[in-house]
mmCIF file of C-alpha atoms and ligand atoms in Angstrom:
data_model
loop_
_atom_site.group_PDB
_atom_site.id
_atom_site.type_symbol
_atom_site.label_atom_id
_atom_site.label_comp_id
_atom_site.label_asym_id
_atom_site.label_seq_id
_atom_site.Cartn_x
_atom_site.Cartn_y
_atom_site.Cartn_z
ATOM 1 C CA MET A 834 142.059 141.104 120.504
ATOM 2 C CA LYS A 835 142.499 138.236 122.912
ATOM 3 C CA LEU A 836 143.033 134.841 121.391
ATOM 4 C CA ARG A 837 141.983 131.821 123.362
ATOM 5 C CA LYS A 838 141.544 128.150 122.544
ATOM 6 C CA VAL A 839 141.378 128.459 118.793
ATOM 7 C CA THR A 840 140.054 125.377 116.995
ATOM 8 C CA ALA A 841 140.718 124.781 113.305
ATOM 9 C CA ALA A 842 137.194 125.832 112.378
ATOM 10 C CA SER A 843 137.141 128.918 114.518
ATOM 11 C CA ALA A 844 140.641 129.823 113.312
ATOM 12 C CA ALA A 845 139.250 129.981 109.794
ATOM 13 C CA VAL A 846 136.346 132.131 110.953
ATOM 14 C CA LEU A 847 138.747 134.268 112.934
ATOM 15 C CA ALA A 848 140.998 134.739 109.921
ATOM 16 C CA LEU A 849 138.003 135.916 107.915
ATOM 17 C CA ALA A 850 136.883 138.174 110.704
ATOM 18 C CA LEU A 851 140.345 139.673 110.963
ATOM 19 C CA THR A 852 140.394 140.342 107.227
ATOM 20 C CA ALA A 853 136.932 141.843 107.399
ATOM 21 C CA THR A 854 137.627 144.127 110.331
ATOM 22 C CA ALA A 855 141.262 144.796 109.327
ATOM 23 C CA CYS A 856 142.564 147.036 112.100
ATOM 24 C CA GLY A 857 139.141 147.940 113.385
ATOM 25 C CA GLY A 858 140.126 147.286 116.991
ATOM 26 C CA ASP A 859 137.152 144.979 117.495
ATOM 27 C CA ASP A 860 137.646 143.318 120.852
ATOM 28 C CA SER A 861 134.355 141.443 120.971
ATOM 29 C CA GLY A 862 136.253 138.165 120.618
ATOM 30 C CA ASP A 863 135.598 137.422 124.246
ATOM 31 C CA ASN A 864 134.758 134.346 126.246
ATOM 32 C CA ALA A 865 131.014 134.620 125.928
ATOM 33 C CA SER A 866 130.607 132.647 122.729
ATOM 34 C CA SER A 867 132.980 130.861 120.452
ATOM 35 C CA SER A 868 131.928 132.981 117.522
ATOM 36 C CA GLY A 869 131.128 136.678 117.848
ATOM 37 C CA SER A 870 128.393 136.489 115.232
ATOM 38 C CA GLY A 871 126.574 133.486 116.690
ATOM 39 C CA GLY A 872 126.230 129.898 115.602
ATOM 40 C CA GLY A 873 129.349 128.806 117.481
ATOM 41 C CA ASP A 874 129.630 125.896 119.916
ATOM 42 C CA LYS A 875 128.224 127.499 123.035
ATOM 43 C CA ILE A 876 126.701 130.738 124.165
ATOM 44 C CA LYS A 877 126.955 131.958 127.748
ATOM 45 C CA ILE A 878 123.886 133.740 129.050
ATOM 46 C CA GLY A 879 123.482 135.470 132.400
ATOM 47 C CA ILE A 880 120.311 134.835 134.400
ATOM 48 C CA LYS A 881 119.174 134.753 138.011
ATOM 49 C CA TYR A 882 119.207 131.340 139.714
ATOM 50 C CA ASP A 883 116.824 132.013 142.615
ATOM 51 C CA GLN A 884 113.830 133.909 141.243
ATOM 52 C CA PRO A 885 110.856 131.582 140.659
ATOM 53 C CA GLY A 886 108.880 132.474 137.526
ATOM 54 C CA LEU A 887 111.795 134.476 136.102
ATOM 55 C CA GLY A 888 115.118 132.740 136.452
ATOM 56 C CA LEU A 889 115.359 129.636 138.600
ATOM 57 C CA LYS A 890 117.799 126.760 138.838
ATOM 58 C CA THR A 891 115.719 123.794 139.969
ATOM 59 C CA PRO A 892 117.066 120.997 142.197
ATOM 60 C CA ASP A 893 117.401 118.707 139.154
ATOM 61 C CA GLY A 894 119.717 121.272 137.561
ATOM 62 C CA SER A 895 117.337 122.586 134.906
ATOM 63 C CA PHE A 896 116.462 126.223 134.388
ATOM 64 C CA THR A 897 112.985 127.743 134.241
ATOM 65 C CA GLY A 898 111.314 131.120 134.131
ATOM 66 C CA PHE A 899 110.251 133.926 131.843
ATOM 67 C CA ASP A 900 113.806 135.288 131.498
ATOM 68 C CA VAL A 901 115.023 131.788 130.673
ATOM 69 C CA ASP A 902 112.355 131.430 127.967
ATOM 70 C CA VAL A 903 113.094 134.864 126.505
ATOM 71 C CA ALA A 904 116.830 134.141 126.531
ATOM 72 C CA THR A 905 116.316 130.719 124.933
ATOM 73 C CA TYR A 906 114.238 132.287 122.155
ATOM 74 C CA VAL A 907 116.829 135.012 121.583
ATOM 75 C CA ALA A 908 119.648 132.462 121.554
ATOM 76 C CA LYS A 909 117.778 130.457 118.905
ATOM 77 C CA GLU A 910 117.534 133.562 116.739
ATOM 78 C CA LEU A 911 121.278 134.108 117.213
ATOM 79 C CA GLY A 912 121.886 130.566 115.953
ATOM 80 C CA TYR A 913 122.138 128.544 119.185
ATOM 81 C CA LYS A 914 120.040 125.542 120.150
ATOM 82 C CA PRO A 915 118.987 125.106 123.807
ATOM 83 C CA ASP A 916 121.721 122.507 124.402
ATOM 84 C CA GLN A 917 124.324 125.048 123.292
ATOM 85 C CA ILE A 918 123.375 127.436 126.070
ATOM 86 C CA GLU A 919 125.505 127.670 129.170
ATOM 87 C CA TRP A 920 123.617 129.460 131.934
ATOM 88 C CA ILE A 921 125.670 131.643 134.248
ATOM 89 C CA GLU A 922 124.359 133.173 137.458
ATOM 90 C CA THR A 923 124.501 136.958 137.351
ATOM 91 C CA LYS A 924 123.382 138.473 140.653
ATOM 92 C CA SER A 925 122.095 142.042 140.663
ATOM 93 C CA ALA A 926 125.397 143.612 141.696
ATOM 94 C CA ASP A 927 127.455 141.547 139.221
ATOM 95 C CA ARG A 928 125.692 142.284 135.948
ATOM 96 C CA GLU A 929 127.650 145.240 134.581
ATOM 97 C CA ASN A 930 130.989 143.634 135.420
ATOM 98 C CA ALA A 931 130.011 140.268 133.929
ATOM 99 C CA LEU A 932 129.274 141.992 130.619
ATOM 100 C CA ALA A 933 132.380 144.178 130.716
ATOM 101 C CA ARG A 934 134.576 141.124 131.368
ATOM 102 C CA GLY A 935 132.912 139.140 128.594
ATOM 103 C CA ASP A 936 131.784 136.382 130.995
ATOM 104 C CA VAL A 937 128.451 136.231 129.174
ATOM 105 C CA LYS A 938 127.201 137.205 125.730
ATOM 106 C CA PHE A 939 124.037 138.731 127.134
ATOM 107 C CA ILE A 940 122.065 139.000 130.353
ATOM 108 C CA ALA A 941 118.336 138.390 130.816
ATOM 109 C CA ALA A 942 117.974 138.748 134.573
ATOM 110 C CA THR A 943 115.163 141.114 135.632
ATOM 111 C CA TYR A 944 117.583 143.802 134.488
ATOM 112 C CA SER A 945 116.001 147.240 134.399
ATOM 113 C CA ILE A 946 117.169 149.689 131.783
ATOM 114 C CA ASN A 947 118.289 153.000 133.287
ATOM 115 C CA ASP A 948 120.637 155.843 132.388
ATOM 116 C CA GLU A 949 123.296 154.960 134.925
ATOM 117 C CA ARG A 950 123.597 151.377 133.689
ATOM 118 C CA ALA A 951 123.424 152.477 130.064
ATOM 119 C CA GLN A 952 126.754 154.266 130.593
ATOM 120 C CA LYS A 953 128.375 150.881 131.206
ATOM 121 C CA VAL A 954 126.375 148.395 129.135
ATOM 122 C CA ASP A 955 124.061 148.440 126.128
ATOM 123 C CA PHE A 956 120.474 147.264 126.314
ATOM 124 C CA ALA A 957 118.131 145.568 123.884
ATOM 125 C CA GLY A 958 114.414 145.692 124.651
ATOM 126 C CA PRO A 959 112.486 146.381 126.750
ATOM 127 C CA TYR A 960 110.696 143.032 126.874
ATOM 128 C CA LEU A 961 108.685 143.410 130.117
ATOM 129 C CA LEU A 962 107.393 146.231 132.275
ATOM 130 C CA ALA A 963 107.280 145.518 136.022
ATOM 131 C CA HIS A 964 106.746 147.775 139.038
ATOM 132 C CA GLN A 965 108.429 147.953 142.399
ATOM 133 C CA ASP A 966 106.266 146.680 145.242
ATOM 134 C CA LEU A 967 106.505 145.415 148.834
ATOM 135 C CA LEU A 968 106.242 141.885 150.169
ATOM 136 C CA VAL A 969 105.190 141.594 153.812
ATOM 137 C CA LYS A 970 103.898 138.896 156.143
ATOM 138 C CA ALA A 971 100.208 138.086 155.656
ATOM 139 C CA ASP A 972 99.290 139.701 158.992
ATOM 140 C CA SER A 973 101.463 142.811 158.558
ATOM 141 C CA ASP A 974 99.884 146.261 158.718
ATOM 142 C CA ILE A 975 102.465 147.749 156.340
ATOM 143 C CA SER A 976 100.445 148.761 153.309
ATOM 144 C CA ASP A 977 102.222 151.799 151.943
ATOM 145 C CA ALA A 978 105.717 153.196 151.519
ATOM 146 C CA THR A 979 104.982 155.740 154.256
ATOM 147 C CA ASP A 980 104.593 152.845 156.725
ATOM 148 C CA LEU A 981 108.253 151.949 156.210
ATOM 149 C CA ASN A 982 109.807 154.711 158.334
ATOM 150 C CA ASP A 983 112.162 153.092 160.866
ATOM 151 C CA LYS A 984 111.084 149.639 159.683
ATOM 152 C CA LYS A 985 113.585 147.014 158.611
ATOM 153 C CA LEU A 986 113.416 146.691 154.869
ATOM 154 C CA CYS A 987 115.324 144.170 152.786
ATOM 155 C CA SER A 988 116.482 144.540 149.206
ATOM 156 C CA VAL A 989 119.436 143.547 147.081
ATOM 157 C CA ALA A 990 122.731 145.338 146.519
ATOM 158 C CA GLY A 991 123.144 146.710 143.012
ATOM 159 C CA SER A 992 119.400 146.791 142.323
ATOM 160 C CA THR A 993 117.231 149.703 141.310
ATOM 161 C CA SER A 994 114.906 148.566 144.118
ATOM 162 C CA ALA A 995 117.456 149.434 146.821
ATOM 163 C CA GLN A 996 118.375 152.655 145.072
ATOM 164 C CA ASN A 997 114.753 153.807 144.814
ATOM 165 C CA VAL A 998 114.233 153.196 148.530
ATOM 166 C CA LYS A 999 117.149 155.450 149.453
ATOM 167 C CA LYS A 1000 116.458 158.125 146.864
ATOM 168 C CA ASP A 1001 112.713 158.226 146.662
ATOM 169 C CA PHE A 1002 110.113 156.532 148.685
ATOM 170 C CA ALA A 1003 111.536 155.352 152.014
ATOM 171 C CA PRO A 1004 114.789 157.156 152.889
ATOM 172 C CA LYS A 1005 114.012 156.668 156.593
ATOM 173 C CA ALA A 1006 113.641 152.900 156.410
ATOM 174 C CA GLN A 1007 116.443 150.750 157.827
ATOM 175 C CA LEU A 1008 117.581 149.235 154.561
ATOM 176 C CA ARG A 1009 119.368 145.867 154.620
ATOM 177 C CA GLU A 1010 121.012 145.116 151.283
ATOM 178 C CA LEU A 1011 121.674 141.408 150.788
ATOM 179 C CA GLY A 1012 123.128 139.536 147.816
ATOM 180 C CA THR A 1013 119.936 137.904 146.522
ATOM 181 C CA TYR A 1014 116.184 138.213 146.926
ATOM 182 C CA SER A 1015 115.897 134.654 148.233
ATOM 183 C CA GLU A 1016 118.068 135.718 151.184
ATOM 184 C CA CYS A 1017 115.625 138.585 151.760
ATOM 185 C CA VAL A 1018 112.666 136.171 151.671
ATOM 186 C CA ALA A 1019 114.379 134.068 154.342
ATOM 187 C CA ALA A 1020 114.947 137.230 156.420
ATOM 188 C CA LEU A 1021 111.280 138.169 156.052
ATOM 189 C CA GLN A 1022 110.146 134.720 157.087
ATOM 190 C CA SER A 1023 112.358 134.678 160.170
ATOM 191 C CA GLY A 1024 111.233 138.156 161.208
ATOM 192 C CA ALA A 1025 114.717 139.665 160.771
ATOM 193 C CA VAL A 1026 113.123 142.255 158.460
ATOM 194 C CA ASP A 1027 109.608 143.707 158.243
ATOM 195 C CA ALA A 1028 109.337 143.917 154.460
ATOM 196 C CA LEU A 1029 111.081 143.072 151.214
ATOM 197 C CA THR A 1030 111.034 145.374 148.246
ATOM 198 C CA THR A 1031 111.688 144.720 144.588
ATOM 199 C CA ASP A 1032 109.725 144.208 141.359
ATOM 200 C CA ASP A 1033 106.187 142.830 141.699
ATOM 201 C CA SER A 1034 107.045 140.164 139.093
ATOM 202 C CA ILE A 1035 109.715 138.765 141.406
ATOM 203 C CA LEU A 1036 107.706 139.095 144.628
ATOM 204 C CA ALA A 1037 104.676 137.316 143.107
ATOM 205 C CA GLY A 1038 106.919 134.384 142.244
ATOM 206 C CA TYR A 1039 108.086 133.952 145.834
ATOM 207 C CA ALA A 1040 104.622 134.455 147.355
ATOM 208 C CA SER A 1041 103.224 131.621 145.215
ATOM 209 C CA GLN A 1042 105.843 129.061 146.260
ATOM 210 C CA ASP A 1043 104.338 126.092 148.098
ATOM 211 C CA GLN A 1044 106.391 126.692 151.233
ATOM 212 C CA TYR A 1045 105.259 130.339 151.460
ATOM 213 C CA LYS A 1046 101.616 130.015 150.414
ATOM 214 C CA GLY A 1047 99.379 132.116 152.683
ATOM 215 C CA LYS A 1048 102.370 133.468 154.623
ATOM 216 C CA PHE A 1049 103.125 136.605 152.620
ATOM 217 C CA LYS A 1050 101.203 139.253 150.698
ATOM 218 C CA LEU A 1051 102.111 141.889 148.137
ATOM 219 C CA ALA A 1052 101.121 145.452 149.011
ATOM 220 C CA GLY A 1053 100.022 146.033 145.408
ATOM 221 C CA LEU A 1054 101.868 149.366 145.031
ATOM 222 C CA LYS A 1055 103.372 150.549 141.786
ATOM 223 C CA LEU A 1056 106.335 152.367 143.248
ATOM 224 C CA SER A 1057 108.350 152.534 140.006
ATOM 225 C CA ASN A 1058 108.455 151.477 136.376
ATOM 226 C CA GLU A 1059 111.020 148.764 135.721
ATOM 227 C CA ASN A 1060 111.650 148.264 132.007
ATOM 228 C CA TYR A 1061 113.428 144.929 131.649
ATOM 229 C CA GLY A 1062 116.140 144.965 129.020
ATOM 230 C CA ILE A 1063 118.673 142.453 127.770
ATOM 231 C CA GLY A 1064 122.130 143.660 128.654
ATOM 232 C CA VAL A 1065 125.035 143.273 126.261
ATOM 233 C CA LYS A 1066 128.617 144.456 126.293
ATOM 234 C CA LYS A 1067 128.979 148.193 125.720
ATOM 235 C CA GLY A 1068 129.480 148.875 122.023
ATOM 236 C CA ASP A 1069 128.141 145.532 120.749
ATOM 237 C CA THR A 1070 125.495 147.172 118.580
ATOM 238 C CA GLU A 1071 125.306 144.192 116.247
ATOM 239 C CA THR A 1072 124.113 141.936 119.060
ATOM 240 C CA VAL A 1073 121.702 144.589 120.372
ATOM 241 C CA ASN A 1074 120.095 144.841 116.924
ATOM 242 C CA LYS A 1075 119.836 141.078 116.537
ATOM 243 C CA ILE A 1076 118.286 140.726 119.991
ATOM 244 C CA ASN A 1077 115.778 143.493 119.265
ATOM 245 C CA ASP A 1078 114.746 141.659 116.082
ATOM 246 C CA ALA A 1079 114.398 138.433 118.068
ATOM 247 C CA LEU A 1080 112.253 140.121 120.747
ATOM 248 C CA GLU A 1081 109.991 141.655 118.125
ATOM 249 C CA LYS A 1082 109.596 138.255 116.518
ATOM 250 C CA MET A 1083 108.878 136.624 119.876
ATOM 251 C CA VAL A 1084 106.036 139.047 120.568
ATOM 252 C CA GLY A 1085 104.733 138.762 116.993
ATOM 253 C CA ASP A 1086 104.553 134.967 116.895
ATOM 254 C CA LYS A 1087 102.884 134.737 120.322
ATOM 255 C CA ALA A 1088 105.807 132.947 121.951
ATOM 256 C CA TRP A 1089 106.065 135.928 124.321
ATOM 257 C CA GLU A 1090 102.435 135.519 125.399
ATOM 258 C CA LYS A 1091 102.921 131.781 125.899
ATOM 259 C CA ALA A 1092 106.002 132.349 128.035
ATOM 260 C CA VAL A 1093 104.069 134.881 130.129
ATOM 261 C CA GLU A 1094 101.232 132.412 130.742
ATOM 262 C CA ALA A 1095 103.509 129.500 131.505
ATOM 263 C CA ASN A 1096 105.701 131.400 133.944
ATOM 264 C CA PHE A 1097 103.466 134.050 135.536
ATOM 265 C CA GLY A 1098 100.204 132.089 135.443
ATOM 266 C CA PRO A 1099 101.003 129.964 138.516
ATOM 267 C CA ALA A 1100 101.857 133.096 140.526
ATOM 268 C CA GLU A 1101 98.732 134.898 139.260
ATOM 269 C CA TYR A 1102 100.981 137.787 138.335
ATOM 270 C CA LYS A 1103 99.083 140.306 136.238
ATOM 271 C CA ASN A 1104 101.735 141.460 133.814
ATOM 272 C CA GLU A 1105 101.638 144.561 131.644
ATOM 273 C CA PRO A 1106 101.217 144.067 127.889
ATOM 274 C CA ALA A 1107 104.327 143.471 125.775
ATOM 275 C CA PRO A 1108 106.297 146.705 125.498
ATOM 276 C CA LYS A 1109 107.460 148.040 122.145
ATOM 277 C CA ILE A 1110 111.177 147.863 121.451
ATOM 278 C CA GLY A 1111 112.815 151.136 122.429
ATOM 279 C CA ASP A 1112 109.696 152.348 124.234
ATOM 280 C CA LEU A 1113 110.611 152.989 127.866
ATOM 281 C CA VAL A 1114 107.923 153.822 130.404
ATOM 282 C CA LYS A 1115 109.520 156.419 132.662
HETATM 283 N N1 LIG B 834 114.691 145.163 138.104
HETATM 284 C C1 LIG B 834 115.435 145.674 139.184
HETATM 285 C C2 LIG B 834 116.906 145.849 138.844
HETATM 286 O O1 LIG B 834 117.317 145.625 137.766
HETATM 287 C C3 LIG B 834 115.303 144.808 140.431
HETATM 288 C C4 LIG B 834 115.486 143.355 140.204
HETATM 289 C C5 LIG B 834 116.926 142.908 140.223
HETATM 290 O O2 LIG B 834 117.694 143.312 141.102
HETATM 291 O O3 LIG B 834 117.270 142.090 139.365
HETATM 292 O O4 LIG B 834 117.691 146.233 139.657
#
């Protein structure tokens, strides 16, 4: 167990924890929160910073989006008020490592649950079902995955979107993998690529931005099922269980529905109904 910056209060908690776990080899005493069981000073949560409607850092430094609302609700259930949350940007390719290093306590960042990732991290959820789609210029004649052969297609490194292109529906497209979807949107606007592919939830958010209104359209394809989960460090079953309880409560008390309306309403994104915990749509 790594010991860092131990205050008097947390030393007492730590002493108790050590007694309780004896030589259990629990190494969850990481950087992500000052108390492994919640209710400490701060909690670090991974989100996206550039995905309107999901996870967005606004110019005034505040954070908005469905993932932000879900994460804030979950944090509350773990014992943290909004002002105790420290948001950390976790880009698609960084998520597994951020959890393994203990940079964040959990990640709510359009993070699809799949077998490969589940080898490295644990997931709570799912809390949203999205589908992979294409974003193209309003006057584009790309309307299907079969139109992508030899076309320049943008997606993000470390995403299921890029993987699905290569494996499944457009192996002959010229795939450009950038670091973020906002970089792909810029590439689409400039004509450097012909299409952008990722989850419809994300694409709808970009298409509805004032500066892009009328310029882009979604193809409306359901190329995959993306079950969004909340990632936690591998082996942290206690946190997974607590987050699952929080998600169930959020759906039950209608806070989930409210967050959907507030964040997807402006983009006119037609979301799927709330998924059941543990119920993955393959
Ligand atoms: N949901 C997909 C994934 O987890 C695409 C969105 C993203 O890259 O965050 O890879």
